[in-house]
Amino acid sequence: MLQLNYDREEIVSIIDKVVKKTMAMDLTWDWPCGVAYYGVSRAYQTTGNKEYLNMLIEWADEYIELGLPHWTVNTCAMGHMLITLYEETGDQKYWDIVMSKVDYLQNHALRFGDNVLQHTVSANNDFPEQAWADTLFMAAFFLLRVGTKLKDEAMIQDALNQYYWHIKYLQDPITGFWYHGYNNVNQDHMSGFYWGRANAWGAYTMSQVKILLKDWYLYPQCMDVECSLRDQLAGLKLVQTENGLWRTILDDMESYEEVSASCGIAAAMINNGNPLHTKYVQKALDGIVNHITDDGRVLGVSGGTAVMKDREGYRNIPKDWIQGWGQGLALSFLSDMLK
């Protein structure tokens, strides 16, 4: 176990501020909201504060009545919150939407190669035969949560297949770092940079596999997940900055420090439970908390990022605005600190 030092009341207070700011952002039914409200759900589960649950219910009910968008890989991120709402309320309408997202992913979403989900952000064929690390959070982790809940072996295997191929496509075996994306048509990593938040998507979602699958050792793909995460975290600890954060391009000293990536990576270290990572998580806690304002804004979060053409593209993504994914990953990290 990690031996972490923190003031529980202080962390709970920070969580409360971030939740309330997040719920006031007027986020729409898409992946920024999906990540944000996953974080709010985690905050509720950790603190037991029913106010957070009631805010999610009120928001979801209003949006459902107004009408929901078409599904994409990205909009399936909203399924994480719906799982929590169904578990806490028993209201079938939430579960029906969860299963409609599952149906989309299993029967309608674009796939390539060995049944790998293509990353999609709209109803169009946005990125032909491209695998992005983002898909693990938006879709694979979601499928694994539903599959384990239903004890649906086919769904579990589909989710683990996504993990397996994203590891094979995106992880560099030398550094342990993850590339942002892979283009199966050209058989390359496009611009070929180790984007910080891609590494957060990979590390955080892999750190959830053993938590969800109690008999994980009976699934061969889980051995790949375990080793991939081990090697990734071993590499990531070496590029943590003096401020306790990770950069938007991990190994580029001129890239800025990026807080959402730092939250996801540090949370993965907590969930992985290697005591040797204690000092890195402790350092990350200080760096992350220093970027959270008194009114609950998580600062230093880069904007939505496609697989950019070059190094300057990543370096120049703005980080002047609060973002749903920054709020949500910060809440996930802080909640994991308390568990």
mmCIF file of C-alpha atoms in Angstrom:
data_model
loop_
_atom_site.group_PDB
_atom_site.id
_atom_site.type_symbol
_atom_site.label_atom_id
_atom_site.label_comp_id
_atom_site.label_asym_id
_atom_site.label_seq_id
_atom_site.Cartn_x
_atom_site.Cartn_y
_atom_site.Cartn_z
ATOM 1 C CA MET A 1 0.000 0.000 0.000
ATOM 2 C CA LEU A 2 0.990 3.583 -0.554
ATOM 3 C CA GLN A 3 1.707 5.589 2.579
ATOM 4 C CA LEU A 4 0.285 9.030 1.803
ATOM 5 C CA ASN A 5 0.100 12.084 4.034
ATOM 6 C CA TYR A 6 -2.847 14.435 3.650
ATOM 7 C CA ASP A 7 -5.582 16.186 5.594
ATOM 8 C CA ARG A 8 -8.800 14.315 4.847
ATOM 9 C CA GLU A 9 -11.027 17.261 5.723
ATOM 10 C CA GLU A 10 -9.037 19.490 3.393
ATOM 11 C CA ILE A 11 -9.384 17.029 0.508
ATOM 12 C CA VAL A 12 -13.123 16.652 1.135
ATOM 13 C CA SER A 13 -13.455 20.443 1.110
ATOM 14 C CA ILE A 14 -11.581 20.705 -2.189
ATOM 15 C CA ILE A 15 -13.729 17.956 -3.702
ATOM 16 C CA ASP A 16 -16.854 19.862 -2.666
ATOM 17 C CA LYS A 17 -15.651 23.038 -4.365
ATOM 18 C CA VAL A 18 -14.708 21.221 -7.571
ATOM 19 C CA VAL A 19 -18.017 19.317 -7.713
ATOM 20 C CA LYS A 20 -20.080 22.465 -7.310
ATOM 21 C CA LYS A 21 -18.100 24.354 -9.945
ATOM 22 C CA THR A 22 -18.343 21.393 -12.307
ATOM 23 C CA MET A 23 -22.108 21.152 -11.943
ATOM 24 C CA ALA A 24 -22.419 24.875 -12.731
ATOM 25 C CA MET A 25 -20.575 24.615 -16.063
ATOM 26 C CA ASP A 26 -23.614 23.889 -18.308
ATOM 27 C CA LEU A 27 -21.871 20.929 -19.919
ATOM 28 C CA THR A 28 -23.698 19.098 -22.706
ATOM 29 C CA TRP A 29 -24.144 15.360 -23.354
ATOM 30 C CA ASP A 30 -20.691 14.569 -24.739
ATOM 31 C CA TRP A 31 -17.317 13.326 -23.596
ATOM 32 C CA PRO A 32 -16.250 16.424 -21.601
ATOM 33 C CA CYS A 33 -19.389 16.011 -19.517
ATOM 34 C CA GLY A 34 -18.909 12.244 -19.437
ATOM 35 C CA VAL A 35 -15.492 12.572 -17.832
ATOM 36 C CA ALA A 36 -16.632 15.405 -15.566
ATOM 37 C CA TYR A 37 -19.673 13.555 -14.256
ATOM 38 C CA TYR A 38 -17.709 10.336 -13.866
ATOM 39 C CA GLY A 39 -15.576 12.381 -11.478
ATOM 40 C CA VAL A 40 -18.653 13.719 -9.679
ATOM 41 C CA SER A 41 -19.934 10.140 -9.385
ATOM 42 C CA ARG A 42 -16.621 9.077 -7.872
ATOM 43 C CA ALA A 43 -16.823 12.007 -5.452
ATOM 44 C CA TYR A 44 -20.295 10.877 -4.389
ATOM 45 C CA GLN A 45 -19.177 7.268 -3.939
ATOM 46 C CA THR A 46 -16.196 8.313 -1.842
ATOM 47 C CA THR A 47 -17.753 11.010 0.336
ATOM 48 C CA GLY A 48 -21.342 9.743 0.483
ATOM 49 C CA ASN A 49 -22.562 13.303 -0.072
ATOM 50 C CA LYS A 50 -26.107 12.838 -1.432
ATOM 51 C CA GLU A 51 -26.119 16.412 -2.706
ATOM 52 C CA TYR A 52 -23.782 15.334 -5.499
ATOM 53 C CA LEU A 53 -26.057 12.459 -6.493
ATOM 54 C CA ASN A 54 -29.127 14.683 -6.468
ATOM 55 C CA MET A 55 -27.406 17.229 -8.714
ATOM 56 C CA LEU A 56 -26.559 14.490 -11.215
ATOM 57 C CA ILE A 57 -30.122 13.165 -11.160
ATOM 58 C CA GLU A 58 -31.614 16.615 -11.704
ATOM 59 C CA TRP A 59 -29.256 17.338 -14.613
ATOM 60 C CA ALA A 60 -29.754 13.930 -16.259
ATOM 61 C CA ASP A 61 -33.545 13.989 -15.969
ATOM 62 C CA GLU A 62 -33.762 17.435 -17.534
ATOM 63 C CA TYR A 63 -31.456 16.451 -20.390
ATOM 64 C CA ILE A 64 -33.266 13.172 -21.050
ATOM 65 C CA GLU A 65 -36.543 15.056 -21.318
ATOM 66 C CA LEU A 66 -35.024 17.552 -23.749
ATOM 67 C CA GLY A 67 -33.650 14.775 -25.959
ATOM 68 C CA LEU A 68 -30.342 12.952 -26.301
ATOM 69 C CA PRO A 69 -27.838 13.112 -29.185
ATOM 70 C CA HIS A 70 -26.793 10.288 -31.488
ATOM 71 C CA TRP A 71 -24.172 7.983 -30.021
ATOM 72 C CA THR A 72 -20.499 8.075 -30.887
ATOM 73 C CA VAL A 73 -17.508 6.604 -29.089
ATOM 74 C CA ASN A 74 -17.121 9.946 -27.328
ATOM 75 C CA THR A 75 -20.742 10.311 -26.212
ATOM 76 C CA CYS A 76 -20.589 6.835 -24.684
ATOM 77 C CA ALA A 77 -18.480 8.397 -21.918
ATOM 78 C CA MET A 78 -21.784 9.593 -20.458
ATOM 79 C CA GLY A 79 -22.567 5.975 -19.675
ATOM 80 C CA HIS A 80 -20.291 6.041 -16.631
ATOM 81 C CA MET A 81 -22.551 8.465 -14.785
ATOM 82 C CA LEU A 82 -25.669 6.538 -15.821
ATOM 83 C CA ILE A 83 -24.329 3.324 -14.293
ATOM 84 C CA THR A 84 -24.011 5.132 -10.969
ATOM 85 C CA LEU A 85 -27.468 6.694 -11.246
ATOM 86 C CA TYR A 86 -29.039 3.304 -11.926
ATOM 87 C CA GLU A 87 -27.153 1.628 -9.093
ATOM 88 C CA GLU A 88 -28.219 4.322 -6.626
ATOM 89 C CA THR A 89 -31.835 4.853 -7.727
ATOM 90 C CA GLY A 90 -32.885 1.649 -9.474
ATOM 91 C CA ASP A 91 -34.580 3.788 -12.133
ATOM 92 C CA GLN A 92 -34.756 1.657 -15.293
ATOM 93 C CA LYS A 93 -34.586 4.638 -17.648
ATOM 94 C CA TYR A 94 -30.918 5.142 -16.774
ATOM 95 C CA TRP A 95 -30.070 1.527 -17.444
ATOM 96 C CA ASP A 96 -31.980 1.549 -20.729
ATOM 97 C CA ILE A 97 -29.735 4.372 -21.941
ATOM 98 C CA VAL A 98 -26.654 2.494 -20.745
ATOM 99 C CA MET A 99 -27.696 -0.532 -22.776
ATOM 100 C CA SER A 100 -28.464 1.590 -25.837
ATOM 101 C CA LYS A 101 -24.873 2.808 -25.682
ATOM 102 C CA VAL A 102 -23.685 -0.786 -25.365
ATOM 103 C CA ASP A 103 -25.775 -1.732 -28.404
ATOM 104 C CA TYR A 104 -24.188 1.101 -30.369
ATOM 105 C CA LEU A 105 -20.645 0.041 -29.437
ATOM 106 C CA GLN A 106 -21.254 -3.647 -30.091
ATOM 107 C CA ASN A 107 -23.360 -3.469 -33.245
ATOM 108 C CA HIS A 108 -23.012 -0.096 -34.944
ATOM 109 C CA ALA A 109 -19.715 1.619 -34.079
ATOM 110 C CA LEU A 110 -16.988 1.561 -36.715
ATOM 111 C CA ARG A 111 -14.301 -1.073 -36.141
ATOM 112 C CA PHE A 112 -11.186 -2.231 -37.944
ATOM 113 C CA GLY A 113 -8.554 -4.969 -37.827
ATOM 114 C CA ASP A 114 -9.182 -7.384 -34.966
ATOM 115 C CA ASN A 115 -12.540 -5.830 -34.068
ATOM 116 C CA VAL A 116 -10.900 -2.688 -32.678
ATOM 117 C CA LEU A 117 -13.125 0.322 -32.075
ATOM 118 C CA GLN A 118 -12.287 3.253 -34.334
ATOM 119 C CA HIS A 119 -12.279 6.542 -32.484
ATOM 120 C CA THR A 120 -15.324 8.580 -33.514
ATOM 121 C CA VAL A 121 -16.467 12.019 -32.406
ATOM 122 C CA SER A 122 -19.468 12.434 -34.737
ATOM 123 C CA ALA A 123 -21.773 10.408 -36.976
ATOM 124 C CA ASN A 124 -19.136 10.651 -39.718
ATOM 125 C CA ASN A 125 -16.139 8.452 -40.437
ATOM 126 C CA ASP A 126 -13.922 10.980 -38.656
ATOM 127 C CA PHE A 127 -10.628 9.148 -38.385
ATOM 128 C CA PRO A 128 -10.568 6.077 -40.654
ATOM 129 C CA GLU A 129 -8.979 3.059 -38.946
ATOM 130 C CA GLN A 130 -7.447 5.150 -36.173
ATOM 131 C CA ALA A 131 -7.081 3.977 -32.585
ATOM 132 C CA TRP A 132 -6.804 6.730 -29.952
ATOM 133 C CA ALA A 133 -6.018 6.243 -26.288
ATOM 134 C CA ASP A 134 -9.159 8.271 -25.491
ATOM 135 C CA THR A 135 -11.335 5.329 -26.608
ATOM 136 C CA LEU A 136 -10.262 3.299 -23.596
ATOM 137 C CA PHE A 137 -12.038 5.674 -21.203
ATOM 138 C CA MET A 138 -14.989 6.496 -23.427
ATOM 139 C CA ALA A 139 -15.782 2.925 -24.523
ATOM 140 C CA ALA A 140 -13.582 0.028 -23.335
ATOM 141 C CA PHE A 141 -13.684 0.911 -19.624
ATOM 142 C CA PHE A 142 -17.427 1.544 -19.958
ATOM 143 C CA LEU A 143 -17.996 -1.850 -21.613
ATOM 144 C CA LEU A 144 -15.950 -3.527 -18.910
ATOM 145 C CA ARG A 145 -18.027 -1.889 -16.173
ATOM 146 C CA VAL A 146 -21.273 -3.050 -17.774
ATOM 147 C CA GLY A 147 -19.926 -6.500 -18.630
ATOM 148 C CA THR A 148 -18.736 -7.212 -15.106
ATOM 149 C CA LYS A 149 -22.019 -5.942 -13.668
ATOM 150 C CA LEU A 150 -24.021 -8.256 -15.931
ATOM 151 C CA LYS A 151 -21.468 -11.101 -15.767
ATOM 152 C CA ASP A 152 -21.580 -11.010 -19.566
ATOM 153 C CA GLU A 153 -18.459 -12.867 -20.705
ATOM 154 C CA ALA A 154 -18.775 -11.788 -24.337
ATOM 155 C CA MET A 155 -18.901 -8.132 -23.314
ATOM 156 C CA ILE A 156 -15.971 -8.555 -20.942
ATOM 157 C CA GLN A 157 -13.959 -10.202 -23.708
ATOM 158 C CA ASP A 158 -14.835 -7.387 -26.124
ATOM 159 C CA ALA A 159 -13.693 -4.790 -23.593
ATOM 160 C CA LEU A 160 -10.451 -6.640 -22.886
ATOM 161 C CA ASN A 161 -9.854 -6.993 -26.625
ATOM 162 C CA GLN A 162 -9.943 -3.182 -26.859
ATOM 163 C CA TYR A 163 -7.378 -2.911 -24.078
ATOM 164 C CA TYR A 164 -5.169 -5.550 -25.704
ATOM 165 C CA TRP A 165 -5.054 -3.923 -29.120
ATOM 166 C CA HIS A 166 -4.730 -0.379 -27.825
ATOM 167 C CA ILE A 167 -1.705 -1.537 -25.836
ATOM 168 C CA LYS A 168 -0.235 -3.209 -28.932
ATOM 169 C CA TYR A 169 -0.918 -0.192 -31.140
ATOM 170 C CA LEU A 170 -0.033 2.640 -28.774
ATOM 171 C CA GLN A 171 2.608 1.631 -26.222
ATOM 172 C CA ASP A 172 6.287 2.088 -26.980
ATOM 173 C CA PRO A 173 8.088 -0.971 -25.544
ATOM 174 C CA ILE A 174 11.308 0.960 -24.914
ATOM 175 C CA THR A 175 10.002 3.877 -22.845
ATOM 176 C CA GLY A 176 6.700 2.384 -21.697
ATOM 177 C CA PHE A 177 5.011 5.615 -22.835
ATOM 178 C CA TRP A 178 1.873 5.708 -24.952
ATOM 179 C CA TYR A 179 1.488 7.468 -28.263
ATOM 180 C CA HIS A 180 -1.650 9.546 -28.804
ATOM 181 C CA GLY A 181 -2.933 7.564 -31.749
ATOM 182 C CA TYR A 182 -2.284 4.852 -34.332
ATOM 183 C CA ASN A 183 -3.259 4.930 -38.014
ATOM 184 C CA ASN A 184 -3.887 1.394 -39.241
ATOM 185 C CA VAL A 185 -4.100 2.512 -42.858
ATOM 186 C CA ASN A 186 -0.576 3.937 -42.830
ATOM 187 C CA GLN A 187 0.693 1.626 -40.079
ATOM 188 C CA ASP A 188 2.145 4.519 -38.082
ATOM 189 C CA HIS A 189 1.631 6.733 -35.028
ATOM 190 C CA MET A 190 1.043 9.831 -37.171
ATOM 191 C CA SER A 191 3.038 12.667 -35.581
ATOM 192 C CA GLY A 192 4.425 10.178 -33.081
ATOM 193 C CA PHE A 193 4.391 12.093 -29.780
ATOM 194 C CA TYR A 194 3.878 10.826 -26.263
ATOM 195 C CA TRP A 195 0.909 12.998 -25.380
ATOM 196 C CA GLY A 196 0.398 13.380 -21.637
ATOM 197 C CA ARG A 197 -3.375 12.919 -21.505
ATOM 198 C CA ALA A 198 -3.201 9.845 -23.756
ATOM 199 C CA ASN A 199 -0.975 8.333 -21.102
ATOM 200 C CA ALA A 200 -3.544 9.293 -18.471
ATOM 201 C CA TRP A 201 -6.345 7.592 -20.416
ATOM 202 C CA GLY A 202 -4.240 4.466 -20.772
ATOM 203 C CA ALA A 203 -2.893 4.345 -17.221
ATOM 204 C CA TYR A 204 -6.134 5.231 -15.439
ATOM 205 C CA THR A 205 -8.339 2.790 -17.333
ATOM 206 C CA MET A 206 -5.792 -0.030 -17.037
ATOM 207 C CA SER A 207 -5.620 0.587 -13.287
ATOM 208 C CA GLN A 208 -9.353 -0.163 -13.103
ATOM 209 C CA VAL A 209 -9.200 -3.649 -14.617
ATOM 210 C CA LYS A 210 -8.161 -5.555 -11.490
ATOM 211 C CA ILE A 211 -10.641 -3.532 -9.436
ATOM 212 C CA LEU A 212 -13.517 -4.605 -11.687
ATOM 213 C CA LEU A 213 -12.418 -8.159 -12.484
ATOM 214 C CA LYS A 214 -11.860 -9.974 -9.198
ATOM 215 C CA ASP A 215 -10.693 -13.103 -11.038
ATOM 216 C CA TRP A 216 -8.648 -11.068 -13.501
ATOM 217 C CA TYR A 217 -5.869 -13.670 -13.540
ATOM 218 C CA LEU A 218 -8.171 -16.035 -15.447
ATOM 219 C CA TYR A 219 -8.200 -13.658 -18.433
ATOM 220 C CA PRO A 220 -4.977 -13.803 -20.491
ATOM 221 C CA GLN A 221 -5.416 -10.220 -21.759
ATOM 222 C CA CYS A 222 -5.257 -9.003 -18.170
ATOM 223 C CA MET A 223 -1.643 -10.166 -18.011
ATOM 224 C CA ASP A 224 -0.934 -7.732 -20.837
ATOM 225 C CA VAL A 225 -2.771 -4.980 -18.975
ATOM 226 C CA GLU A 226 -0.829 -5.655 -15.785
ATOM 227 C CA CYS A 227 2.558 -5.622 -17.515
ATOM 228 C CA SER A 228 1.691 -2.667 -19.720
ATOM 229 C CA LEU A 229 0.678 -0.568 -16.714
ATOM 230 C CA ARG A 230 3.742 -1.662 -14.758
ATOM 231 C CA ASP A 231 6.095 -0.591 -17.541
ATOM 232 C CA GLN A 232 4.194 2.613 -18.247
ATOM 233 C CA LEU A 233 4.237 3.805 -14.640
ATOM 234 C CA ALA A 234 7.905 2.869 -14.284
ATOM 235 C CA GLY A 235 8.641 5.162 -17.212
ATOM 236 C CA LEU A 236 6.270 7.928 -16.188
ATOM 237 C CA LYS A 237 7.800 8.393 -12.756
ATOM 238 C CA LEU A 238 11.058 9.393 -14.482
ATOM 239 C CA VAL A 239 9.494 12.357 -16.308
ATOM 240 C CA GLN A 240 7.496 13.830 -13.430
ATOM 241 C CA THR A 241 8.501 17.470 -13.043
ATOM 242 C CA GLU A 242 9.805 19.133 -9.893
ATOM 243 C CA ASN A 243 6.306 20.578 -9.452
ATOM 244 C CA GLY A 244 4.836 17.076 -9.231
ATOM 245 C CA LEU A 245 3.182 17.210 -12.670
ATOM 246 C CA TRP A 246 3.597 15.715 -16.125
ATOM 247 C CA ARG A 247 4.002 17.649 -19.365
ATOM 248 C CA THR A 248 1.602 17.717 -22.301
ATOM 249 C CA ILE A 249 4.383 16.008 -24.303
ATOM 250 C CA LEU A 250 5.953 13.805 -21.676
ATOM 251 C CA ASP A 251 9.579 13.956 -22.798
ATOM 252 C CA ASP A 252 9.625 17.506 -24.173
ATOM 253 C CA MET A 253 11.135 19.949 -21.676
ATOM 254 C CA GLU A 254 9.620 22.908 -23.537
ATOM 255 C CA SER A 255 6.054 21.578 -23.279
ATOM 256 C CA TYR A 256 3.951 22.986 -20.475
ATOM 257 C CA GLU A 257 2.883 21.039 -17.409
ATOM 258 C CA GLU A 258 -0.650 19.721 -17.847
ATOM 259 C CA VAL A 259 -2.918 19.043 -14.894
ATOM 260 C CA SER A 260 -5.555 16.666 -16.312
ATOM 261 C CA ALA A 261 -2.849 14.240 -17.471
ATOM 262 C CA SER A 262 -1.183 14.549 -14.086
ATOM 263 C CA CYS A 263 -4.435 13.689 -12.296
ATOM 264 C CA GLY A 264 -5.038 10.586 -14.391
ATOM 265 C CA ILE A 265 -1.470 9.341 -14.064
ATOM 266 C CA ALA A 266 -1.316 9.920 -10.304
ATOM 267 C CA ALA A 267 -4.708 8.244 -9.819
ATOM 268 C CA ALA A 268 -3.425 5.229 -11.748
ATOM 269 C CA MET A 269 -0.454 5.029 -9.393
ATOM 270 C CA ILE A 270 -2.816 5.044 -6.403
ATOM 271 C CA ASN A 271 -5.008 2.322 -7.885
ATOM 272 C CA ASN A 272 -2.022 0.196 -8.895
ATOM 273 C CA GLY A 273 -0.879 0.230 -5.284
ATOM 274 C CA ASN A 274 2.901 -0.024 -5.688
ATOM 275 C CA PRO A 275 4.354 1.412 -2.447
ATOM 276 C CA LEU A 276 7.421 2.603 -4.383
ATOM 277 C CA HIS A 277 5.161 5.140 -6.086
ATOM 278 C CA THR A 278 4.212 6.810 -2.799
ATOM 279 C CA LYS A 279 6.625 9.707 -3.211
ATOM 280 C CA TYR A 280 5.471 10.403 -6.755
ATOM 281 C CA VAL A 281 1.795 10.496 -5.766
ATOM 282 C CA GLN A 282 2.597 12.675 -2.749
ATOM 283 C CA LYS A 283 4.427 15.106 -5.006
ATOM 284 C CA ALA A 284 1.570 15.056 -7.524
ATOM 285 C CA LEU A 285 -0.952 15.870 -4.805
ATOM 286 C CA ASP A 286 0.854 19.101 -3.979
ATOM 287 C CA GLY A 287 1.176 20.047 -7.640
ATOM 288 C CA ILE A 288 -2.471 19.340 -8.446
ATOM 289 C CA VAL A 289 -3.929 21.059 -5.380
ATOM 290 C CA ASN A 290 -1.860 24.148 -6.216
ATOM 291 C CA HIS A 291 -3.813 24.349 -9.490
ATOM 292 C CA ILE A 292 -7.293 24.268 -7.921
ATOM 293 C CA THR A 293 -8.821 27.637 -7.105
ATOM 294 C CA ASP A 294 -10.939 28.536 -4.096
ATOM 295 C CA ASP A 295 -14.040 28.440 -6.303
ATOM 296 C CA GLY A 296 -13.274 24.920 -7.591
ATOM 297 C CA ARG A 297 -11.705 25.590 -10.988
ATOM 298 C CA VAL A 298 -9.003 23.138 -12.048
ATOM 299 C CA LEU A 299 -6.388 25.186 -13.889
ATOM 300 C CA GLY A 300 -3.600 24.233 -16.291
ATOM 301 C CA VAL A 301 -5.775 21.892 -18.362
ATOM 302 C CA SER A 302 -5.202 21.711 -22.103
ATOM 303 C CA GLY A 303 -8.109 22.035 -24.513
ATOM 304 C CA GLY A 304 -9.563 19.187 -26.542
ATOM 305 C CA THR A 305 -6.705 17.767 -28.575
ATOM 306 C CA ALA A 306 -6.742 15.853 -31.837
ATOM 307 C CA VAL A 307 -3.654 13.948 -32.951
ATOM 308 C CA MET A 308 -1.709 17.054 -33.880
ATOM 309 C CA LYS A 309 0.560 17.376 -36.924
ATOM 310 C CA ASP A 310 3.708 18.404 -35.093
ATOM 311 C CA ARG A 311 5.299 19.283 -31.762
ATOM 312 C CA GLU A 312 4.210 22.913 -31.944
ATOM 313 C CA GLY A 313 0.620 21.799 -32.349
ATOM 314 C CA TYR A 314 0.692 20.173 -28.924
ATOM 315 C CA ARG A 315 2.709 22.939 -27.304
ATOM 316 C CA ASN A 316 0.216 25.564 -28.432
ATOM 317 C CA ILE A 317 -3.030 23.913 -27.323
ATOM 318 C CA PRO A 318 -4.528 26.569 -24.994
ATOM 319 C CA LYS A 319 -4.790 25.892 -21.276
ATOM 320 C CA ASP A 320 -6.493 29.117 -20.211
ATOM 321 C CA TRP A 321 -9.947 27.637 -19.635
ATOM 322 C CA ILE A 322 -11.449 25.126 -17.259
ATOM 323 C CA GLN A 323 -12.526 21.910 -18.963
ATOM 324 C CA GLY A 324 -14.880 19.088 -18.049
ATOM 325 C CA TRP A 325 -12.140 16.478 -18.332
ATOM 326 C CA GLY A 326 -9.885 18.493 -16.050
ATOM 327 C CA GLN A 327 -12.610 18.758 -13.415
ATOM 328 C CA GLY A 328 -13.480 15.074 -13.709
ATOM 329 C CA LEU A 329 -9.950 13.697 -13.608
ATOM 330 C CA ALA A 330 -9.118 15.924 -10.633
ATOM 331 C CA LEU A 331 -12.177 14.590 -8.794
ATOM 332 C CA SER A 332 -11.187 11.025 -9.662
ATOM 333 C CA PHE A 333 -7.682 11.569 -8.304
ATOM 334 C CA LEU A 334 -8.850 13.268 -5.108
ATOM 335 C CA SER A 335 -11.490 10.578 -4.551
ATOM 336 C CA ASP A 336 -8.902 7.850 -4.999
ATOM 337 C CA MET A 337 -6.739 9.582 -2.414
ATOM 338 C CA LEU A 338 -9.494 9.073 0.170
ATOM 339 C CA LYS A 339 -10.513 5.499 -0.534
#
